Amino acid sequence: MFILTTISDLVQISPQDFSKLSAVAIEDNINEKYANKVIQNVGLCIGFYDLLESSDGLIGHGTGLVNVNGMHKWGGCFHG
């Protein structure tokens, strides 16, 4: 069965992605983190569906990474 699930998570955007639009950089990092991964009680994450909300980015001290809290929807297969 195909389901959509909402996930809230911290995404870290590296300086190499600063040239991209914010939404594209966030989506790329979310895809890298979750695509083809199995999450308990969700199943196999197949693909990014929608970015529901995101916070303003905060630069981490000494890392140069921008930390963004976001909520997004994922499509996945669930067998249960």
PDB file of C-alpha atoms in Angstrom:
ATOM      1  CA  MET A   1       0.000   0.000   0.000  1.00  0.00           C
ATOM      2  CA  PHE A   2       1.267   3.480  -0.873  1.00  0.00           C
ATOM      3  CA  ILE A   3       1.028   6.076   1.902  1.00  0.00           C
ATOM      4  CA  LEU A   4       2.030   9.679   2.496  1.00  0.00           C
ATOM      5  CA  THR A   5       3.611  10.466   5.825  1.00  0.00           C
ATOM      6  CA  THR A   6       4.701  13.727   7.436  1.00  0.00           C
ATOM      7  CA  ILE A   7       8.225  13.936   8.838  1.00  0.00           C
ATOM      8  CA  SER A   8       9.705  16.773  10.881  1.00  0.00           C
ATOM      9  CA  ASP A   9      13.490  16.954  10.857  1.00  0.00           C
ATOM     10  CA  LEU A  10      16.618  19.112  10.888  1.00  0.00           C
ATOM     11  CA  VAL A  11      18.285  19.561   7.500  1.00  0.00           C
ATOM     12  CA  GLN A  12      21.855  20.811   7.165  1.00  0.00           C
ATOM     13  CA  ILE A  13      22.709  22.729   3.998  1.00  0.00           C
ATOM     14  CA  SER A  14      26.381  22.854   3.056  1.00  0.00           C
ATOM     15  CA  PRO A  15      28.054  25.968   1.578  1.00  0.00           C
ATOM     16  CA  GLN A  16      28.267  24.226  -1.820  1.00  0.00           C
ATOM     17  CA  ASP A  17      24.449  24.389  -1.995  1.00  0.00           C
ATOM     18  CA  PHE A  18      24.192  28.131  -1.247  1.00  0.00           C
ATOM     19  CA  SER A  19      23.942  28.937  -4.972  1.00  0.00           C
ATOM     20  CA  LYS A  20      20.683  26.941  -5.210  1.00  0.00           C
ATOM     21  CA  LEU A  21      17.254  28.252  -4.302  1.00  0.00           C
ATOM     22  CA  SER A  22      16.499  27.501  -0.639  1.00  0.00           C
ATOM     23  CA  ALA A  23      13.617  25.115  -1.368  1.00  0.00           C
ATOM     24  CA  VAL A  24      15.709  23.193  -3.913  1.00  0.00           C
ATOM     25  CA  ALA A  25      18.659  22.879  -1.519  1.00  0.00           C
ATOM     26  CA  ILE A  26      16.355  21.650   1.267  1.00  0.00           C
ATOM     27  CA  GLU A  27      14.655  19.139  -1.056  1.00  0.00           C
ATOM     28  CA  ASP A  28      18.009  17.809  -2.323  1.00  0.00           C
ATOM     29  CA  ASN A  29      19.260  17.272   1.225  1.00  0.00           C
ATOM     30  CA  ILE A  30      16.011  15.614   2.325  1.00  0.00           C
ATOM     31  CA  ASN A  31      16.149  13.274  -0.688  1.00  0.00           C
ATOM     32  CA  GLU A  32      19.745  12.369   0.116  1.00  0.00           C
ATOM     33  CA  LYS A  33      18.832  11.607   3.719  1.00  0.00           C
ATOM     34  CA  TYR A  34      15.613   9.582   3.238  1.00  0.00           C
ATOM     35  CA  ALA A  35      15.396   8.159  -0.302  1.00  0.00           C
ATOM     36  CA  ASN A  36      15.481   4.338  -0.377  1.00  0.00           C
ATOM     37  CA  LYS A  37      15.631   4.115   3.425  1.00  0.00           C
ATOM     38  CA  VAL A  38      13.278   2.093   5.628  1.00  0.00           C
ATOM     39  CA  ILE A  39      11.724   3.959   8.554  1.00  0.00           C
ATOM     40  CA  GLN A  40      10.011   2.035  11.336  1.00  0.00           C
ATOM     41  CA  ASN A  41       6.184   2.255  11.199  1.00  0.00           C
ATOM     42  CA  VAL A  42       6.434   4.055   7.841  1.00  0.00           C
ATOM     43  CA  GLY A  43       8.116   1.612   5.477  1.00  0.00           C
ATOM     44  CA  LEU A  44      10.349   2.244   2.490  1.00  0.00           C
ATOM     45  CA  CYS A  45      10.678   5.938   1.633  1.00  0.00           C
ATOM     46  CA  ILE A  46      10.220   6.173  -2.117  1.00  0.00           C
ATOM     47  CA  GLY A  47      10.181   9.876  -2.878  1.00  0.00           C
ATOM     48  CA  PHE A  48       9.873  13.412  -1.613  1.00  0.00           C
ATOM     49  CA  TYR A  49       6.312  14.709  -2.024  1.00  0.00           C
ATOM     50  CA  ASP A  50       6.017  18.206  -0.546  1.00  0.00           C
ATOM     51  CA  LEU A  51       7.810  20.705   1.691  1.00  0.00           C
ATOM     52  CA  LEU A  52       5.172  21.858   4.176  1.00  0.00           C
ATOM     53  CA  GLU A  53       7.194  24.374   6.179  1.00  0.00           C
ATOM     54  CA  SER A  54      10.742  25.376   6.990  1.00  0.00           C
ATOM     55  CA  SER A  55      12.376  27.658   9.516  1.00  0.00           C
ATOM     56  CA  ASP A  56      14.895  30.386   8.872  1.00  0.00           C
ATOM     57  CA  GLY A  57      18.354  28.924   8.491  1.00  0.00           C
ATOM     58  CA  LEU A  58      20.829  29.301  11.334  1.00  0.00           C
ATOM     59  CA  ILE A  59      24.545  29.013  10.651  1.00  0.00           C
ATOM     60  CA  GLY A  60      26.302  26.517  12.907  1.00  0.00           C
ATOM     61  CA  HIS A  61      29.283  27.839  14.843  1.00  0.00           C
ATOM     62  CA  GLY A  62      32.521  26.733  13.214  1.00  0.00           C
ATOM     63  CA  THR A  63      30.892  24.474  10.611  1.00  0.00           C
ATOM     64  CA  GLY A  64      29.516  26.851   7.994  1.00  0.00           C
ATOM     65  CA  LEU A  65      26.461  24.604   7.627  1.00  0.00           C
ATOM     66  CA  VAL A  66      23.007  26.171   7.642  1.00  0.00           C
ATOM     67  CA  ASN A  67      20.593  24.325   9.941  1.00  0.00           C
ATOM     68  CA  VAL A  68      16.944  24.412   8.857  1.00  0.00           C
ATOM     69  CA  ASN A  69      14.063  22.787  10.738  1.00  0.00           C
ATOM     70  CA  GLY A  70      11.452  21.575   8.322  1.00  0.00           C
ATOM     71  CA  MET A  71       8.304  19.529   7.946  1.00  0.00           C
ATOM     72  CA  HIS A  72       7.840  17.542   4.765  1.00  0.00           C
ATOM     73  CA  LYS A  73       5.720  14.784   3.244  1.00  0.00           C
ATOM     74  CA  TRP A  74       7.138  11.535   1.892  1.00  0.00           C
ATOM     75  CA  GLY A  75       5.590   8.866  -0.242  1.00  0.00           C
ATOM     76  CA  GLY A  76       6.314   5.326   0.830  1.00  0.00           C
ATOM     77  CA  CYS A  77       5.274   1.705   0.717  1.00  0.00           C
ATOM     78  CA  PHE A  78       3.925   0.185   3.916  1.00  0.00           C
ATOM     79  CA  HIS A  79       3.228  -3.492   4.433  1.00  0.00           C
ATOM     80  CA  GLY A  80       1.532  -4.293   7.683  1.00  0.00           C
TER      81      GLY A  80
END
